[in-house]
PDB file of C-alpha atoms in Angstrom:
ATOM      1  CA  MET A   1     -85.206 -23.557  -9.686  1.00 48.00           C
ATOM      2  CA  ILE A   2     -89.309 -24.311  -8.133  1.00 53.00           C
ATOM      3  CA  ILE A   3     -87.673 -22.458  -4.798  1.00 54.00           C
ATOM      4  CA  ILE A   4     -86.877 -20.004  -7.201  1.00 52.00           C
ATOM      5  CA  LYS A   5     -89.954 -19.671  -9.350  1.00 58.00           C
ATOM      6  CA  SER A   6     -92.134 -19.190  -5.510  1.00 75.00           C
ATOM      7  CA  LEU A   7     -90.226 -16.475  -4.288  1.00 83.00           C
ATOM      8  CA  ASP A   8     -90.656 -14.423  -7.188  1.00 82.00           C
ATOM      9  CA  SER A   9     -93.841 -15.562  -8.319  1.00 87.00           C
ATOM     10  CA  ILE A  10     -94.797 -14.373  -4.487  1.00 89.00           C
ATOM     11  CA  ALA A  11     -92.899 -10.861  -5.405  1.00 90.00           C
ATOM     12  CA  LEU A  12     -94.905 -10.685  -8.098  1.00 91.00           C
ATOM     13  CA  ASP A  13     -98.353 -11.397  -6.976  1.00 91.00           C
ATOM     14  CA  ILE A  14     -98.273  -9.661  -4.252  1.00 93.00           C
ATOM     15  CA  ALA A  15     -96.424  -6.109  -6.414  1.00 94.00           C
ATOM     16  CA  THR A  16     -99.778  -7.130  -8.798  1.00 94.00           C
ATOM     17  CA  HIS A  17    -101.486  -7.064  -5.505  1.00 93.00           C
ATOM     18  CA  ILE A  18    -100.054  -3.976  -4.101  1.00 93.00           C
ATOM     19  CA  LYS A  19    -101.105  -1.928  -8.286  1.00 92.00           C
ATOM     20  CA  THR A  20    -104.423  -3.725  -8.115  1.00 94.00           C
ATOM     21  CA  VAL A  21    -105.451  -2.350  -4.945  1.00 94.00           C
ATOM     22  CA  VAL A  22    -103.494   1.665  -5.410  1.00 92.00           C
ATOM     23  CA  PRO A  23    -103.918   2.091  -9.025  1.00 91.00           C
ATOM     24  CA  ASN A  24    -101.943   5.267  -8.689  1.00 91.00           C
ATOM     25  CA  HIS A  25     -99.182   3.480  -7.821  1.00 86.00           C
ATOM     26  CA  PRO A  26     -96.185   6.004  -8.882  1.00 91.00           C
ATOM     27  CA  SER A  27     -94.015   2.459  -8.766  1.00 91.00           C
ATOM     28  CA  SER A  28     -94.242  -0.286 -11.467  1.00 92.00           C
ATOM     29  CA  ILE A  29     -95.142  -3.691 -11.097  1.00 93.00           C
ATOM     30  CA  SER A  30     -91.629  -4.505 -11.745  1.00 92.00           C
ATOM     31  CA  VAL A  31     -90.279  -2.408  -8.994  1.00 92.00           C
ATOM     32  CA  LEU A  32     -92.183  -3.354  -6.508  1.00 93.00           C
ATOM     33  CA  LYS A  33     -91.885  -7.153  -7.365  1.00 92.00           C
ATOM     34  CA  TYR A  34     -87.807  -6.179  -6.672  1.00 89.00           C
ATOM     35  CA  GLY A  35     -88.515  -4.638  -3.908  1.00 92.00           C
ATOM     36  CA  ILE A  36     -90.433  -7.330  -2.152  1.00 94.00           C
ATOM     37  CA  ALA A  37     -87.904  -9.941  -2.902  1.00 91.00           C
ATOM     38  CA  VAL A  38     -85.090  -8.505  -1.274  1.00 91.00           C
ATOM     39  CA  VAL A  39     -87.758  -7.889   1.321  1.00 95.00           C
ATOM     40  CA  ILE A  40     -88.362 -11.145   0.868  1.00 94.00           C
ATOM     41  CA  ASN A  41     -85.020 -12.697   1.135  1.00 94.00           C
ATOM     42  CA  THR A  42     -83.882 -10.584   4.071  1.00 95.00           C
ATOM     43  CA  VAL A  43     -86.022 -12.305   6.209  1.00 96.00           C
ATOM     44  CA  SER A  44     -86.099 -15.320   4.911  1.00 95.00           C
ATOM     45  CA  ILE A  45     -82.332 -15.246   5.492  1.00 97.00           C
ATOM     46  CA  ILE A  46     -82.207 -13.559   9.586  1.00 98.00           C
ATOM     47  CA  PHE A  47     -85.722 -15.770  10.365  1.00 97.00           C
ATOM     48  CA  LEU A  48     -83.516 -19.365   8.900  1.00 97.00           C
ATOM     49  CA  THR A  49     -80.003 -18.015  10.349  1.00 98.00           C
ATOM     50  CA  ILE A  50     -81.488 -16.881  13.570  1.00 98.00           C
ATOM     51  CA  GLY A  51     -84.125 -19.617  13.726  1.00 98.00           C
ATOM     52  CA  ILE A  52     -80.318 -22.787  12.824  1.00 98.00           C
ATOM     53  CA  SER A  53     -78.718 -21.224  15.601  1.00 98.00           C
ATOM     54  CA  PHE A  54     -81.094 -21.608  18.542  1.00 98.00           C
ATOM     55  CA  PHE A  55     -80.181 -25.243  17.384  1.00 98.00           C
ATOM     56  CA  THR A  56     -76.746 -25.260  17.012  1.00 98.00           C
ATOM     57  CA  GLY A  57     -76.041 -22.818  20.217  1.00 98.00           C
ATOM     58  CA  LYS A  58     -75.150 -19.809  19.009  1.00 98.00           C
ATOM     59  CA  VAL A  59     -77.367 -17.383  19.200  1.00 98.00           C
ATOM     60  CA  GLN A  60     -75.326 -13.971  19.547  1.00 98.00           C
ATOM     61  CA  GLU A  61     -72.599 -14.908  17.472  1.00 98.00           C
ATOM     62  CA  THR A  62     -74.772 -15.354  14.834  1.00 98.00           C
ATOM     63  CA  VAL A  63     -76.363 -12.293  15.660  1.00 98.00           C
ATOM     64  CA  MET A  64     -72.920 -10.490  15.822  1.00 98.00           C
ATOM     65  CA  ALA A  65     -72.236 -12.004  12.125  1.00 98.00           C
ATOM     66  CA  MET A  66     -75.657 -10.743  10.492  1.00 98.00           C
ATOM     67  CA  ILE A  67     -74.749  -6.931  11.646  1.00 98.00           C
ATOM     68  CA  SER A  68     -71.132  -6.894  11.441  1.00 98.00           C
ATOM     69  CA  PHE A  69     -71.582  -9.062   7.879  1.00 98.00           C
ATOM     70  CA  SER A  70     -74.439  -6.673   7.051  1.00 97.00           C
ATOM     71  CA  LEU A  71     -73.609  -3.329   8.690  1.00 97.00           C
ATOM     72  CA  LEU A  72     -69.892  -3.502   6.411  1.00 97.00           C
ATOM     73  CA  ARG A  73     -72.447  -4.567   3.773  1.00 95.00           C
ATOM     74  CA  GLN A  74     -73.940  -1.580   3.319  1.00 93.00           C
ATOM     75  CA  VAL A  75     -70.845   0.689   3.153  1.00 94.00           C
ATOM     76  CA  VAL A  76     -68.540  -1.585   1.022  1.00 95.00           C
ATOM     77  CA  GLY A  77     -71.023  -3.732  -1.135  1.00 93.00           C
ATOM     78  CA  GLY A  78     -69.944  -6.968  -2.408  1.00 93.00           C
ATOM     79  CA  ILE A  79     -70.985  -9.615  -4.807  1.00 92.00           C
ATOM     80  CA  HIS A  80     -75.005 -10.156  -5.174  1.00 86.00           C
ATOM     81  CA  LEU A  81     -76.532 -13.990  -6.607  1.00 87.00           C
ATOM     82  CA  LYS A  82     -77.610 -14.332  -8.540  1.00 84.00           C
ATOM     83  CA  SER A  83     -80.437 -16.302  -7.832  1.00 84.00           C
ATOM     84  CA  SER A  84     -82.861 -15.800  -4.647  1.00 85.00           C
ATOM     85  CA  ALA A  85     -82.719 -19.367  -3.536  1.00 86.00           C
ATOM     86  CA  VAL A  86     -78.593 -19.447  -4.152  1.00 90.00           C
ATOM     87  CA  CYS A  87     -78.115 -16.454  -1.481  1.00 92.00           C
ATOM     88  CA  ILE A  88     -80.359 -17.360   0.996  1.00 94.00           C
ATOM     89  CA  VAL A  89     -79.070 -20.960   1.022  1.00 95.00           C
ATOM     90  CA  ALA A  90     -75.330 -19.372   0.434  1.00 97.00           C
ATOM     91  CA  SER A  91     -75.755 -16.872   2.936  1.00 97.00           C
ATOM     92  CA  THR A  92     -77.619 -18.304   5.485  1.00 98.00           C
ATOM     93  CA  SER A  93     -75.099 -21.026   5.119  1.00 98.00           C
ATOM     94  CA  LEU A  94     -71.795 -18.727   5.754  1.00 98.00           C
ATOM     95  CA  LEU A  95     -73.250 -16.658   9.100  1.00 98.00           C
ATOM     96  CA  THR A  96     -74.432 -19.980  10.671  1.00 98.00           C
ATOM     97  CA  ALA A  97     -70.499 -20.948  10.050  1.00 98.00           C
ATOM     98  CA  LEU A  98     -68.900 -17.439  11.338  1.00 98.00           C
ATOM     99  CA  SER A  99     -71.478 -17.618  14.449  1.00 98.00           C
ATOM    100  CA  PHE A 100     -68.139 -20.681  15.106  1.00 98.00           C
ATOM    101  CA  ALA A 101     -65.513 -17.741  14.510  1.00 97.00           C
ATOM    102  CA  ASN A 102     -63.846 -18.829  17.265  1.00 96.00           C
ATOM    103  CA  PHE A 103     -59.300 -18.011  17.468  1.00 92.00           C
ATOM    104  CA  ASN A 104     -57.544 -15.355  19.108  1.00 96.00           C
ATOM    105  CA  TYR A 105     -56.142 -12.366  19.127  1.00 96.00           C
ATOM    106  CA  ASN A 106     -53.644 -12.907  16.575  1.00 97.00           C
ATOM    107  CA  TRP A 107     -55.000 -14.203  13.786  1.00 97.00           C
ATOM    108  CA  ILE A 108     -58.502 -11.520  14.826  1.00 98.00           C
ATOM    109  CA  VAL A 109     -55.378  -8.771  14.054  1.00 98.00           C
ATOM    110  CA  VAL A 110     -54.929 -10.807  10.950  1.00 98.00           C
ATOM    111  CA  THR A 111     -57.952 -11.376   9.431  1.00 98.00           C
ATOM    112  CA  SER A 112     -58.924  -7.724   9.950  1.00 98.00           C
ATOM    113  CA  ILE A 113     -55.967  -6.336   8.484  1.00 98.00           C
ATOM    114  CA  LEU A 114     -56.448  -8.475   5.058  1.00 98.00           C
ATOM    115  CA  SER A 115     -60.322  -7.239   5.695  1.00 98.00           C
ATOM    116  CA  ILE A 116     -58.444  -3.778   5.675  1.00 98.00           C
ATOM    117  CA  LEU A 117     -56.244  -4.492   2.729  1.00 97.00           C
ATOM    118  CA  LEU A 118     -58.765  -5.709   0.405  1.00 97.00           C
ATOM    119  CA  VAL A 119     -61.397  -2.963   2.013  1.00 97.00           C
ATOM    120  CA  LEU A 120     -58.727  -0.625   0.865  1.00 96.00           C
ATOM    121  CA  PHE A 121     -57.787  -1.957  -3.069  1.00 94.00           C
ATOM    122  CA  TYR A 122     -61.608  -3.365  -3.451  1.00 94.00           C
ATOM    123  CA  ALA A 123     -63.817  -1.043  -2.423  1.00 91.00           C
ATOM    124  CA  PRO A 124     -66.592   0.260  -3.295  1.00 92.00           C
ATOM    125  CA  SER A 125     -67.756  -3.102  -5.653  1.00 90.00           C
ATOM    126  CA  ARG A 126     -71.034  -3.515  -7.696  1.00 86.00           C
ATOM    127  CA  VAL A 127     -72.564  -0.575  -6.031  1.00 80.00           C
ATOM    128  CA  GLU A 128     -73.183   1.404  -8.566  1.00 75.00           C
ATOM    129  CA  GLY A 129     -76.920   1.517  -9.418  1.00 70.00           C
ATOM    130  CA  ARG A 130     -77.957   0.031  -6.656  1.00 72.00           C
ATOM    131  CA  THR A 131     -77.267   2.662  -4.348  1.00 76.00           C
ATOM    132  CA  ARG A 132     -77.929   6.124  -4.521  1.00 80.00           C
ATOM    133  CA  ILE A 133     -75.179   7.682  -3.017  1.00 82.00           C
ATOM    134  CA  PRO A 134     -73.875   9.736  -5.861  1.00 85.00           C
ATOM    135  CA  LYS A 135     -70.506   8.516  -6.941  1.00 86.00           C
ATOM    136  CA  ARG A 136     -68.325  11.289  -5.114  1.00 90.00           C
ATOM    137  CA  TYR A 137     -68.871   9.934  -1.869  1.00 88.00           C
ATOM    138  CA  PHE A 138     -67.390   6.831  -2.709  1.00 90.00           C
ATOM    139  CA  LEU A 139     -64.122   7.094  -0.729  1.00 93.00           C
ATOM    140  CA  LEU A 140     -65.819   8.233   1.821  1.00 94.00           C
ATOM    141  CA  LEU A 141     -67.044   4.660   1.838  1.00 94.00           C
ATOM    142  CA  LYS A 142     -64.024   3.024   1.681  1.00 95.00           C
ATOM    143  CA  PHE A 143     -62.710   5.350   4.257  1.00 97.00           C
ATOM    144  CA  ILE A 144     -65.722   4.441   6.591  1.00 97.00           C
ATOM    145  CA  GLY A 145     -65.139   0.425   5.838  1.00 97.00           C
ATOM    146  CA  VAL A 146     -62.124   0.749   6.979  1.00 98.00           C
ATOM    147  CA  VAL A 147     -62.886   1.976  10.285  1.00 98.00           C
ATOM    148  CA  LEU A 148     -65.390  -0.324  10.884  1.00 97.00           C
ATOM    149  CA  VAL A 149     -62.914  -2.843  10.406  1.00 98.00           C
ATOM    150  CA  ALA A 150     -60.335  -1.114  12.522  1.00 97.00           C
ATOM    151  CA  PHE A 151     -62.753  -0.567  15.312  1.00 97.00           C
ATOM    152  CA  ASN A 152     -63.049  -4.646  15.604  1.00 97.00           C
ATOM    153  CA  LEU A 153     -58.831  -4.540  16.379  1.00 95.00           C
ATOM    154  CA  TRP A 154     -59.957  -2.954  19.679  1.00 95.00           C
ATOM    155  CA  MET A 155     -62.356  -4.820  20.194  1.00 96.00           C
ATOM    156  CA  ALA A 156     -61.618  -8.328  19.598  1.00 96.00           C
ATOM    157  CA  PHE A 157     -64.512 -10.242  18.775  1.00 98.00           C
ATOM    158  CA  PRO A 158     -63.671 -13.715  16.262  1.00 98.00           C
ATOM    159  CA  VAL A 159     -66.794 -13.675  15.275  1.00 98.00           C
ATOM    160  CA  VAL A 160     -67.432 -10.206  13.739  1.00 98.00           C
ATOM    161  CA  ALA A 161     -63.204 -10.790  12.737  1.00 98.00           C
ATOM    162  CA  ALA A 162     -64.100 -13.586  10.503  1.00 98.00           C
ATOM    163  CA  SER A 163     -67.170 -11.540   9.533  1.00 98.00           C
ATOM    164  CA  PHE A 164     -65.402  -8.264   8.258  1.00 98.00           C
ATOM    165  CA  PHE A 165     -63.254 -10.580   6.153  1.00 98.00           C
ATOM    166  CA  ALA A 166     -65.610 -13.323   4.466  1.00 98.00           C
ATOM    167  CA  GLN A 167     -67.663  -9.604   3.782  1.00 98.00           C
ATOM    168  CA  SER A 168     -64.576  -8.117   2.268  1.00 97.00           C
ATOM    169  CA  LEU A 169     -63.386 -11.153  -0.406  1.00 97.00           C
ATOM    170  CA  THR A 170     -66.911 -10.580  -2.146  1.00 96.00           C
ATOM    171  CA  LEU A 171     -65.446  -7.359  -2.930  1.00 95.00           C
ATOM    172  CA  ILE A 172     -63.211  -8.765  -4.959  1.00 94.00           C
ATOM    173  CA  GLU A 173     -64.195  -8.906  -8.623  1.00 84.00           C
ATOM    174  CA  GLY A 174     -62.547 -11.354 -10.673  1.00 59.00           C
ATOM    175  CA  GLY A 175     -63.508 -12.533 -14.421  1.00 47.00           C
ATOM    176  CA  VAL A 176     -62.751 -10.152 -17.641  1.00 43.00           C
ATOM    177  CA  LYS A 177     -64.104  -6.584 -17.451  1.00 48.00           C
ATOM    178  CA  ASN A 178     -65.959  -5.369 -20.786  1.00 45.00           C
ATOM    179  CA  GLU A 179     -65.082  -2.024 -21.771  1.00 44.00           C
ATOM    180  CA  LYS A 180     -66.992   0.135 -23.380  1.00 45.00           C
ATOM    181  CA  LYS A 181     -65.439   1.665 -26.171  1.00 37.00           C
TER     182      LYS A 181
END
């Protein structure tokens, strides 16, 4: 909880400073705080994960995992963790673990097919209200996601297949949904 408050308070301090220096800035403090928090979160994940990769000797694999995971995530969405600190720890741990993926082509095919099916059934997931892309293009996002995953069947990178599979699992929405009346 201390880290969460620290990240939020840092983002708030920066946003407040921006509003003080540029009082006519069109964004509110809360909008600025949110954007700054996203940047802090992303930069933290990148630096921590790459820093760990120097110790594991998996720098190239880690970069491949980060790029492939985030690229598919930008296209098809996925789960969002409620806490910045939990997101940083979970993402850094997952990306570090994915850098160790080392399986044969048969497993690349299996995980890729499963990823394609998950993208077909669930993508885009949790993107409404988080993107400026109109809903009429959501089918295109699904198609782009399938093409990205299928492309690795040709490239055959185990780390990329594992990253795509992990990301596609985050598309699954669980729990009871509230229906609008």
